[in-house]
Coordinates of C-alpha atoms in Angstrom, one line a residue:
M1 CA 30.3 -4.5 -40.8
A2 CA 27.0 -3.0 -41.9
A3 CA 25.4 -6.4 -41.5
F4 CA 26.9 -6.8 -38.1
V5 CA 25.6 -3.4 -37.0
G6 CA 22.2 -4.2 -38.4
A7 CA 22.1 -7.5 -36.5
V8 CA 23.0 -5.7 -33.2
K9 CA 20.2 -3.2 -33.8
L10 CA 17.8 -6.0 -34.5
F11 CA 18.9 -7.8 -31.3
I12 CA 18.5 -4.7 -29.2
S13 CA 15.1 -4.0 -30.6
L14 CA 14.0 -7.6 -29.9
V15 CA 15.3 -7.4 -26.3
L16 CA 13.4 -4.1 -25.8
W17 CA 10.3 -5.6 -27.3
L18 CA 10.4 -8.7 -25.1
N19 CA 11.2 -6.5 -22.1
T20 CA 8.0 -4.5 -22.8
L21 CA 5.9 -7.6 -23.1
S22 CA 7.2 -9.0 -19.9
S23 CA 7.2 -5.8 -17.8
I24 CA 5.0 -7.1 -15.1
Q25 CA 7.0 -10.3 -14.8
G26 CA 10.2 -8.3 -14.9
A27 CA 9.0 -6.1 -12.1
R28 CA 8.1 -9.2 -10.1
D29 CA 11.6 -10.7 -10.7
F30 CA 13.2 -7.4 -9.8
Y31 CA 11.5 -7.0 -6.5
E32 CA 12.0 -10.6 -5.5
F33 CA 15.7 -10.1 -6.1
R34 CA 16.0 -6.6 -4.5
Y35 CA 13.6 -7.3 -1.6
P36 CA 14.0 -11.0 -0.8
F37 CA 12.4 -10.4 2.6
I38 CA 9.0 -9.6 1.1
K39 CA 6.8 -12.7 1.3
R40 CA 3.1 -13.6 1.1
A41 CA 1.4 -13.9 4.5
S42 CA 0.5 -17.6 3.8
S43 CA 4.3 -18.4 4.0
F44 CA 4.4 -17.3 7.6
S45 CA 5.6 -20.0 10.0
S46 CA 6.2 -19.5 13.7
S47 CA 9.6 -21.3 13.5
S48 CA 11.0 -19.7 10.3
S49 CA 13.5 -17.3 11.7
F50 CA 14.4 -15.0 14.7
S51 CA 13.9 -17.8 17.2
S52 CA 13.9 -16.7 20.8
S53 CA 16.3 -18.2 23.3
S54 CA 13.6 -19.8 25.4
N55 CA 11.8 -21.9 22.7
D56 CA 11.4 -22.5 19.0
E57 CA 8.7 -19.9 18.5
V58 CA 9.6 -16.9 16.3
T59 CA 9.6 -13.6 18.1
Y60 CA 10.4 -10.1 17.0
D61 CA 11.8 -7.0 18.6
Y62 CA 9.3 -4.9 16.7
I63 CA 6.1 -5.8 15.0
I64 CA 4.9 -3.0 12.7
V65 CA 1.3 -3.0 11.5
G66 CA 0.9 -1.2 8.2
G67 CA 3.5 -1.0 5.5
G68 CA 2.6 2.5 4.3
T69 CA 4.1 6.0 4.2
A70 CA 5.3 5.8 7.8
G71 CA 5.7 2.0 8.2
C72 CA 8.2 1.4 5.4
P73 CA 10.8 3.9 6.5
L74 CA 10.2 2.9 10.1
A75 CA 10.9 -0.8 9.3
A76 CA 14.0 0.0 7.2
T77 CA 15.4 2.1 10.1
L78 CA 14.6 -0.3 12.9
S79 CA 16.0 -3.3 11.0
Q80 CA 19.5 -1.9 11.2
N81 CA 19.7 -3.0 14.9
F82 CA 16.6 -5.1 15.6
S83 CA 14.5 -7.9 14.3
V84 CA 11.4 -6.5 12.6
L85 CA 8.2 -8.0 11.3
L86 CA 6.2 -5.6 9.0
L87 CA 2.6 -6.6 8.2
E88 CA 0.8 -5.1 5.2
R89 CA -2.8 -5.9 4.2
G90 CA -2.3 -5.1 0.5
G91 CA 0.1 -6.5 -2.1
V92 CA 3.3 -5.1 -3.7
P93 CA 3.2 -2.0 -5.9
F94 CA 6.1 -2.9 -8.2
S95 CA 4.2 -4.8 -10.8
N96 CA 1.0 -2.7 -10.7
A97 CA 0.9 -0.4 -13.7
N98 CA -1.9 1.7 -12.2
V99 CA 0.4 2.5 -9.3
S100 CA 3.6 2.9 -11.2
F101 CA 2.7 5.4 -13.9
L102 CA 1.4 9.0 -13.6
R103 CA -0.9 8.5 -16.6
N104 CA -2.9 5.9 -14.7
F105 CA -3.3 8.0 -11.6
H106 CA -7.0 8.5 -11.9
I107 CA -7.6 4.9 -13.0
A108 CA -6.1 3.5 -9.8
L109 CA -8.4 5.7 -7.7
A110 CA -11.4 4.6 -9.8
D111 CA -10.6 0.8 -9.4
T112 CA -13.0 -0.5 -6.8
S113 CA -12.0 -4.2 -7.0
P114 CA -11.2 -6.0 -3.8
T115 CA -7.5 -6.2 -4.7
S116 CA -7.1 -2.6 -5.8
A117 CA -4.3 -0.5 -4.2
S118 CA -7.0 2.0 -3.4
Q119 CA -9.9 1.2 -1.1
P120 CA -12.8 3.7 -1.6
F121 CA -15.0 5.0 1.2
V122 CA -17.5 7.7 1.5
S123 CA -17.6 9.9 4.6
T124 CA -21.0 10.5 6.2
D125 CA -20.6 14.1 4.9
G126 CA -21.1 12.6 1.4
V127 CA -17.5 13.1 0.2
I128 CA -15.9 10.4 -1.8
N129 CA -12.5 9.4 -0.4
A130 CA -9.9 6.7 -0.5
R131 CA -7.4 4.9 1.7
A132 CA -4.4 2.9 0.5
R133 CA -4.3 -0.9 0.5
V134 CA -0.8 -1.7 -0.8
L135 CA 2.8 -1.8 0.4
G136 CA 3.9 1.8 0.2
G137 CA 0.6 3.1 1.4
G138 CA -0.6 6.5 0.3
T139 CA 2.6 7.2 -1.7
C140 CA 1.2 4.6 -4.2
I141 CA -2.1 6.4 -4.9
N142 CA -1.5 10.1 -4.2
A143 CA -0.7 13.0 -6.6
G144 CA 3.0 12.8 -5.8
F145 CA 3.7 16.3 -4.5
Y146 CA 6.5 16.4 -1.9
T147 CA 7.2 19.2 0.5
R148 CA 8.5 19.5 4.0
A149 CA 6.5 20.8 7.0
N150 CA 6.6 24.4 8.0
S151 CA 9.0 24.9 10.9
D152 CA 6.2 26.0 13.2
F153 CA 4.7 22.5 12.9
I154 CA 7.9 20.9 13.9
R155 CA 8.1 23.1 17.0
R156 CA 4.5 22.6 17.9
V157 CA 4.8 18.8 17.9
G158 CA 8.0 19.0 19.9
W159 CA 10.3 17.0 17.5
D160 CA 14.0 17.2 17.6
A161 CA 14.9 19.7 14.8
R162 CA 18.3 18.1 14.2
L163 CA 16.8 14.6 13.7
V164 CA 14.1 16.1 11.5
N165 CA 16.7 17.8 9.3
E166 CA 18.7 14.5 9.0
S167 CA 15.7 12.4 8.2
Y168 CA 14.1 14.4 5.4
P169 CA 17.3 14.1 3.1
W170 CA 17.4 10.3 3.8
V171 CA 14.0 10.1 2.1
E172 CA 14.7 12.7 -0.6
K173 CA 17.9 11.0 -1.9
Q174 CA 16.0 7.8 -2.5
I175 CA 12.6 8.6 -4.0
V176 CA 12.1 12.4 -4.5
H177 CA 12.7 14.3 -7.8
Q178 CA 12.6 17.8 -9.1
P179 CA 9.8 17.9 -11.6
K180 CA 10.0 19.0 -15.2
L181 CA 7.4 21.8 -15.0
A182 CA 4.4 21.1 -17.3
P183 CA 3.1 24.0 -19.4
W184 CA -0.1 24.1 -17.3
Q185 CA 1.9 24.4 -14.1
D186 CA 4.2 27.1 -15.6
A187 CA 1.2 29.2 -16.7
F188 CA -0.3 28.7 -13.2
K189 CA 2.9 29.8 -11.6
D190 CA 2.9 33.1 -13.5
S191 CA -0.7 33.7 -12.8
L192 CA -0.2 33.2 -9.0
L193 CA 2.5 35.9 -9.1
D194 CA 0.2 38.2 -11.1
V195 CA -2.5 38.0 -8.5
G196 CA -0.1 38.7 -5.6
V197 CA 0.9 35.3 -4.3
S198 CA 4.6 36.3 -4.0
P199 CA 7.5 36.1 -3.8
Y200 CA 8.5 33.4 -6.2
N201 CA 10.6 30.9 -4.2
G202 CA 11.6 28.7 -7.1
F203 CA 12.1 24.9 -6.6
T204 CA 12.3 24.1 -2.9
Y205 CA 11.2 21.5 -0.5
D206 CA 10.7 24.1 2.2
H207 CA 7.4 25.5 3.2
I208 CA 7.6 29.3 2.5
Y209 CA 4.9 31.9 1.9
G210 CA 4.6 32.8 -1.8
T211 CA 4.7 30.7 -4.9
K212 CA 7.0 27.7 -5.3
V213 CA 7.6 24.5 -7.2
G214 CA 7.8 21.5 -4.9
G215 CA 9.3 18.0 -5.2
T216 CA 7.6 15.0 -6.7
I217 CA 7.9 11.2 -6.3
F218 CA 7.3 10.9 -10.1
D219 CA 10.6 10.8 -12.0
R220 CA 11.1 12.4 -15.4
F221 CA 9.7 9.3 -17.2
G222 CA 6.4 9.6 -15.2
R223 CA 7.2 6.6 -13.0
R224 CA 6.2 6.7 -9.4
H225 CA 8.7 6.0 -6.6
T226 CA 7.0 4.9 -3.4
A227 CA 7.7 4.4 0.3
A228 CA 8.1 0.7 -0.5
E229 CA 11.4 1.4 -2.2
L230 CA 12.8 2.7 1.1
L231 CA 12.9 -0.9 2.2
A232 CA 15.9 -1.3 -0.1
S233 CA 17.8 0.4 2.8
A234 CA 16.8 -2.2 5.3
N235 CA 19.0 -4.9 6.7
P236 CA 17.6 -7.9 4.8
K237 CA 18.7 -10.3 7.5
M238 CA 16.7 -8.6 10.2
L239 CA 13.5 -7.8 8.3
T240 CA 10.5 -9.8 7.3
V241 CA 7.7 -8.2 5.3
L242 CA 4.4 -10.0 4.8
V243 CA 2.0 -8.8 2.2
Y244 CA -1.7 -9.7 2.2
A245 CA -1.4 -9.9 6.0
T246 CA -4.5 -8.3 7.6
V247 CA -4.0 -7.7 11.3
Q248 CA -7.3 -8.2 13.1
K249 CA -6.2 -7.2 16.6
V250 CA -3.3 -6.6 19.0
L251 CA -2.9 -9.3 21.6
F252 CA -2.4 -8.1 25.2
D253 CA -1.3 -9.5 28.6
K254 CA -4.0 -8.3 30.9
S255 CA -2.6 -9.5 34.2
A256 CA -4.5 -8.1 37.2
G257 CA -3.2 -4.9 38.6
K258 CA -0.9 -4.1 35.7
R259 CA -1.3 -1.9 32.6
P260 CA -2.1 -4.0 29.5
K261 CA 1.1 -5.1 27.8
A262 CA 1.2 -5.7 24.0
M263 CA 2.4 -9.3 23.3
G264 CA 1.9 -9.6 19.6
V265 CA -0.8 -9.5 16.9
M266 CA -3.4 -11.8 15.3
F267 CA -3.6 -11.6 11.5
K268 CA -5.1 -13.5 8.6
D269 CA -3.3 -14.4 5.3
E270 CA -4.6 -14.1 1.7
N271 CA -6.3 -17.5 2.1
G272 CA -8.2 -16.4 5.3
N273 CA -6.0 -18.6 7.6
Q274 CA -5.3 -17.2 11.1
H275 CA -1.8 -16.6 12.4
Q276 CA -0.3 -15.1 15.5
A277 CA 3.1 -13.3 15.8
F278 CA 4.7 -12.4 19.1
L279 CA 7.2 -9.9 20.5
T280 CA 10.4 -11.0 22.2
N281 CA 10.4 -10.9 26.0
N282 CA 12.2 -7.6 26.1
R283 CA 10.7 -4.6 27.8
R284 CA 11.8 -2.4 24.8
S285 CA 10.0 -4.5 22.2
E286 CA 6.9 -3.0 20.8
V287 CA 3.9 -3.4 18.5
I288 CA 3.8 -0.2 16.4
L289 CA 0.6 0.8 14.6
S290 CA 1.2 2.6 11.3
C291 CA -2.2 2.0 9.7
G292 CA -3.1 5.6 9.0
A293 CA -5.7 7.9 10.3
I294 CA -8.6 5.5 9.3
G295 CA -6.9 2.2 10.1
T296 CA -5.2 2.9 13.4
P297 CA -8.2 4.1 15.5
Q298 CA -10.2 1.3 13.9
L299 CA -7.7 -1.4 14.9
L300 CA -7.3 0.1 18.4
M301 CA -11.0 -0.2 19.0
L302 CA -11.1 -3.8 17.5
S303 CA -8.3 -4.6 19.9
G304 CA -10.3 -3.4 22.9
I305 CA -9.0 0.2 23.3
G306 CA -11.5 2.9 22.9
P307 CA -14.8 4.4 24.2
K308 CA -16.5 1.9 26.5
A309 CA -19.9 2.3 25.0
E310 CA -18.6 1.8 21.5
L311 CA -16.9 -1.4 22.4
Q312 CA -19.9 -2.8 24.4
R313 CA -22.2 -2.0 21.5
L314 CA -20.2 -4.5 19.3
N315 CA -19.4 -7.0 22.1
I316 CA -15.7 -6.3 21.9
S317 CA -13.8 -7.3 25.0
M318 CA -12.6 -4.1 26.6
V319 CA -8.8 -3.8 27.3
L320 CA -8.8 -0.1 28.2
H321 CA -11.4 2.6 28.2
N322 CA -10.3 5.7 26.2
E323 CA -13.0 8.1 25.1
F324 CA -10.7 9.9 22.7
V325 CA -10.0 7.1 20.3
G326 CA -11.6 8.0 16.9
K327 CA -12.3 11.6 18.0
G328 CA -11.0 14.8 16.5
M329 CA -11.0 13.5 12.9
A330 CA -10.2 16.2 10.4
D331 CA -9.8 16.6 6.7
N332 CA -8.5 19.6 4.7
P333 CA -11.5 20.6 2.6
M334 CA -10.8 21.3 -1.0
N335 CA -12.8 22.8 -3.8
S336 CA -11.9 22.7 -7.5
V337 CA -12.8 25.0 -10.3
F338 CA -12.8 23.6 -13.9
V339 CA -10.8 25.6 -16.5
P340 CA -12.0 24.7 -20.0
M341 CA -9.7 24.6 -23.0
T342 CA -10.3 24.1 -26.7
R343 CA -7.2 21.9 -27.1
S344 CA -5.8 19.1 -25.1
V345 CA -3.2 19.8 -22.5
E346 CA -0.4 17.7 -21.1
Q347 CA -1.3 15.8 -18.0
S348 CA 0.1 17.1 -14.8
L349 CA -0.5 16.6 -11.2
I350 CA 0.4 19.1 -8.5
Q351 CA 3.8 20.7 -9.1
T352 CA 3.3 24.4 -8.2
V353 CA 1.7 25.7 -5.1
G354 CA 0.6 29.1 -3.8
I355 CA 1.1 29.3 -0.1
T356 CA -1.0 32.3 1.0
K357 CA -1.2 34.2 4.3
M358 CA -4.9 33.8 4.6
G359 CA -4.8 30.0 5.5
V360 CA -5.4 28.8 1.9
Y361 CA -3.3 26.8 -0.5
I362 CA -3.8 27.2 -4.3
E363 CA -2.8 24.3 -6.5
A364 CA -3.5 23.0 -10.0
S365 CA -3.7 19.9 -12.1
S366 CA -4.4 19.3 -15.8
G367 CA -5.2 16.7 -18.5
F368 CA -7.2 14.1 -16.7
G369 CA -9.3 13.2 -19.7
Q370 CA -7.0 11.6 -22.2
S371 CA -9.6 9.2 -23.8
Q372 CA -13.2 8.3 -24.0
D373 CA -12.7 5.8 -21.2
S374 CA -11.3 8.6 -19.0
I375 CA -14.3 10.8 -19.8
H376 CA -17.0 8.3 -19.1
C377 CA -15.6 5.9 -16.7
H378 CA -12.7 7.4 -14.7
H379 CA -13.6 11.0 -13.8
G380 CA -11.3 11.8 -11.0
L381 CA -12.1 9.7 -7.9
L382 CA -15.5 8.6 -9.3
S383 CA -16.6 5.8 -11.5
A384 CA -20.3 5.4 -11.3
E385 CA -20.5 2.9 -14.1
I386 CA -18.3 0.3 -12.4
G387 CA -20.0 0.3 -9.1
Q388 CA -18.4 2.8 -6.8
L389 CA -21.9 4.0 -6.0
S390 CA -22.3 0.7 -4.1
T391 CA -20.4 2.4 -1.3
V392 CA -23.2 4.9 -0.8
P393 CA -25.5 4.2 2.1
P394 CA -28.6 2.3 0.8
K395 CA -31.1 5.0 1.7
Q396 CA -29.2 7.4 -0.6
R397 CA -28.8 4.9 -3.4
T398 CA -32.1 5.3 -5.3
R399 CA -32.2 4.3 -9.0
Q400 CA -33.2 7.8 -9.9
A401 CA -30.2 9.3 -8.0
I402 CA -27.8 6.9 -9.7
E403 CA -29.2 7.6 -13.2
E404 CA -29.1 11.3 -12.6
F405 CA -25.6 11.0 -11.3
I406 CA -24.3 9.2 -14.4
K407 CA -26.2 11.5 -16.8
R408 CA -24.6 14.6 -15.2
K409 CA -21.2 13.2 -15.9
R410 CA -22.0 12.3 -19.5
D411 CA -23.4 15.8 -20.0
L412 CA -20.2 17.5 -19.0
P413 CA -18.8 19.5 -21.9
R414 CA -15.8 17.8 -23.6
E415 CA -13.7 21.0 -23.2
A416 CA -13.7 20.5 -19.4
F417 CA -11.7 17.3 -19.9
K418 CA -9.3 19.0 -22.2
G419 CA -8.4 21.6 -19.6
G420 CA -7.7 21.2 -15.9
F421 CA -8.5 22.4 -12.5
I422 CA -7.5 25.1 -10.1
L423 CA -7.7 23.8 -6.5
E424 CA -8.1 25.7 -3.3
K425 CA -7.5 23.9 0.0
I426 CA -8.0 25.1 3.6
A427 CA -4.6 24.9 5.4
M428 CA -5.6 24.1 9.0
P429 CA -9.3 23.3 9.3
L430 CA -10.9 24.0 12.7
S431 CA -13.8 21.7 11.9
T432 CA -13.5 18.2 13.3
G433 CA -15.5 15.0 13.4
H434 CA -15.3 11.4 14.5
L435 CA -14.8 7.8 13.5
N436 CA -17.0 4.9 14.7
L437 CA -17.0 1.2 14.0
I438 CA -19.8 -0.2 11.9
N439 CA -19.0 -3.8 12.6
T440 CA -16.0 -5.9 13.8
N441 CA -14.8 -6.9 10.3
I442 CA -11.4 -5.2 9.8
D443 CA -11.8 -5.4 6.0
N444 CA -14.8 -3.0 6.2
N445 CA -14.4 0.7 6.4
P446 CA -15.5 2.3 9.6
S447 CA -18.0 5.2 9.6
V448 CA -16.1 8.6 9.3
T449 CA -17.5 12.1 9.7
F450 CA -15.2 15.1 9.0
N451 CA -17.8 17.8 9.5
Y452 CA -16.5 19.9 6.7
F453 CA -17.1 23.7 7.2
G454 CA -18.6 23.0 10.6
H455 CA -16.6 26.0 11.9
P456 CA -17.5 29.3 10.2
R457 CA -13.9 30.4 9.9
D458 CA -13.2 27.4 7.5
L459 CA -16.1 28.6 5.3
R460 CA -14.8 32.2 5.2
R461 CA -11.4 30.9 4.1
C462 CA -12.9 28.8 1.4
V463 CA -14.8 31.8 0.0
N464 CA -11.6 33.8 -0.1
G465 CA -9.8 30.8 -1.8
I466 CA -12.4 30.5 -4.5
R467 CA -12.2 34.2 -5.2
M468 CA -8.4 33.9 -5.6
A469 CA -8.7 30.8 -7.8
A470 CA -11.1 32.7 -10.1
K471 CA -8.6 35.6 -10.3
V472 CA -5.9 33.2 -11.3
I473 CA -8.1 31.8 -14.1
Q474 CA -9.1 35.2 -15.3
S475 CA -5.5 36.6 -15.3
D476 CA -4.0 37.5 -18.7
R477 CA -1.2 35.0 -18.2
F478 CA -3.7 32.2 -17.9
T479 CA -6.1 33.2 -20.6
N480 CA -3.2 33.7 -23.0
F481 CA -2.3 30.0 -22.3
T482 CA -5.8 28.5 -22.5
K483 CA -6.6 30.5 -25.6
C484 CA -10.2 31.0 -24.2
D485 CA -12.1 34.1 -23.6
K486 CA -11.9 35.4 -20.0
P487 CA -14.7 33.4 -18.3
T488 CA -17.1 34.8 -15.8
V489 CA -17.0 33.5 -12.3
E490 CA -20.6 32.2 -12.6
R491 CA -19.7 30.2 -15.8
L492 CA -16.7 28.6 -14.0
L493 CA -18.7 27.7 -10.9
N494 CA -21.6 26.4 -13.0
M495 CA -19.4 24.0 -14.9
S496 CA -17.8 22.9 -11.6
V497 CA -21.2 22.3 -9.9
K498 CA -22.3 20.0 -12.7
A499 CA -19.4 17.7 -12.2
N500 CA -19.8 14.4 -10.3
I501 CA -17.6 15.2 -7.4
N502 CA -19.5 14.1 -4.3
F503 CA -22.9 12.9 -3.1
I504 CA -24.0 16.2 -1.5
P505 CA -27.3 17.6 -2.8
K506 CA -26.8 20.7 -5.0
H507 CA -28.7 23.9 -4.6
T508 CA -30.1 26.4 -7.1
N509 CA -27.9 29.2 -5.6
D510 CA -24.6 27.4 -5.9
T511 CA -23.3 29.8 -8.5
K512 CA -24.7 32.9 -6.7
S513 CA -23.4 32.1 -3.2
L514 CA -19.8 31.2 -2.7
E515 CA -20.6 29.9 0.7
Q516 CA -23.1 27.5 -0.8
F517 CA -20.7 26.6 -3.6
C518 CA -18.0 25.7 -1.0
K519 CA -20.4 23.5 1.0
D520 CA -21.9 21.7 -2.0
T521 CA -18.7 21.0 -4.0
V522 CA -16.3 20.1 -1.2
I523 CA -13.9 17.3 -2.1
T524 CA -10.8 15.8 -0.5
I525 CA -7.2 15.5 -1.4
W526 CA -6.7 12.7 1.2
H527 CA -5.0 14.7 3.9
Y528 CA -7.3 13.4 6.7
H529 CA -5.7 13.1 10.1
G530 CA -6.5 12.7 13.8
G531 CA -8.3 10.0 15.8
C532 CA -5.3 9.2 18.1
H533 CA -4.1 12.6 19.2
V534 CA -1.0 13.3 21.4
G535 CA -2.1 13.9 25.0
K536 CA -5.4 12.1 24.5
V537 CA -4.5 8.7 23.0
V538 CA -0.7 8.7 22.9
D539 CA 1.9 10.5 25.0
P540 CA 4.5 12.9 23.4
N541 CA 6.7 9.9 22.5
H542 CA 3.6 8.3 20.7
K543 CA 3.2 5.5 23.2
V544 CA -0.4 4.6 23.7
L545 CA -1.5 5.9 27.1
G546 CA -2.4 3.3 29.7
T547 CA -0.5 0.5 27.9
R548 CA 2.9 -1.0 27.7
R549 CA 4.8 -1.8 24.5
L550 CA 2.3 -0.2 22.1
R551 CA 3.1 2.8 20.0
I552 CA 1.5 4.7 17.1
V553 CA 3.5 6.3 14.3
D554 CA 1.3 7.8 11.6
G555 CA -0.9 10.8 10.8
S556 CA -3.6 9.7 13.2
T557 CA -1.6 11.5 15.9
F558 CA -1.6 14.8 14.0
S559 CA -3.9 17.7 15.0
E560 CA -3.1 19.4 11.7
S561 CA -1.8 18.3 8.3
P562 CA 1.8 19.4 8.0
G563 CA 2.8 21.7 5.1
T564 CA 0.9 21.8 1.8
N565 CA 1.1 18.0 1.6
P566 CA 1.8 15.6 4.5
Q567 CA 3.5 12.7 2.8
G568 CA 7.1 14.2 3.1
T569 CA 6.6 14.7 6.9
V570 CA 5.0 11.2 7.4
L571 CA 7.9 9.6 5.5
M572 CA 10.4 11.6 7.7
M573 CA 8.5 10.7 10.8
G574 CA 8.9 7.0 10.1
R575 CA 12.6 7.4 9.6

């Protein structure tokens, strides 16, 4: 009997070992079994399925461009009753360890290779940023925090509250979890309450003033659950998902005297071959753009809808003049303060948040530096040594600047990486900028300006937020946890200024002037929005003004970022 039990244990161990060795292959087999409708773009044939009644050409009731945070739940929902083609320029997230595991969060953002799930860009403000390039979109590369929008936002945008309250739970039941609170987050929670960010609202998805613990798309094993998993709720007979399908433009019928009517899209596959996909001849059929706040205004302009002068400058055939495409771009400015520790701390992303009444959110993260590689190659969003500086405009890319940049990062004290960060973020920035095309290549990032702190009220709120962050760090609760002496504000700011966080020139008074500190150390947490606002580019039902059969469903239509984190609301919006 003992020999039998021993043999069983050996067999189980062998299976687990083999399973570990083949985790990537296993993930591939799993998604091909669970999502048989996901195919590479090169497999596309105009006569593969969903044939129209008039000829053999494949047509679709809906063509969705962008399989991201909004596009995946949207495709799953529409496929219950309609034929849907979902086109995503990136690959699948299921076999990508940098996407799947919390411990690799910062490595995914630092990966600048052409096939990375994260495509870096630098705004003209000098702030390093990223946009998703993978099925599941931003849910594959973000910090995972999940919260609902505040009720005022739902009312302002005019959405049906009943549908909203039905759609959030649909998402939450499938991919959202209650976090196991990390020690850093627990100490942060107590410190927020000590400095007056109250009451304590416990674990909740709701947006409520005070301190709360929100949801997360990371499960208790540290595995990420993305919007791509919502496709499991789709009708597999009515949905086709093509990955590595880069849509280059929307195709229009521009018959004289009529509003331009979307007919389909042109896209290229992973081999660079061109394809066209068309809508059915049904007045309710639509092309829906869900490419995000960067991709959607870019694609609209490349398709001939945008400011006339912008299109003429690049010899783009104009379909419709709209001066507001790409205007009103905004990003929630964030500043971080390093908190040093003498011992390593468990890695945690955002779990606890302080929602203040002064228009500032206070959040925290910890344990980014787990190894020598993390310290020297993958500091947050930046990896100077592996070429991310190549995204900086050439005039700013001097050898001296690059060498100084790398040196500053290497000179950071090791204790900074053993600790974590207190983050303060402006809730609804009044500063706005714009997006412009650099060229007609859809693979290239457009030029984006967010104009951080262009409005003086945003700067005043940042100063108040930094003061509150410093109070949190200096609270007895926090210093008892960090086991460090109570740091001065100047020491904290000095350590933060030395970090490689953006390409904005630093000033000698950064630690003396909180206003200057805010301007010089501003970073992003990827909550940018705008470029296709309601009333200017789309109507209240998100149909593109002046066109037929073209709609936008993503954060480019937002004039503010909902709640403390937009992903929950964008997921709900797609549903």
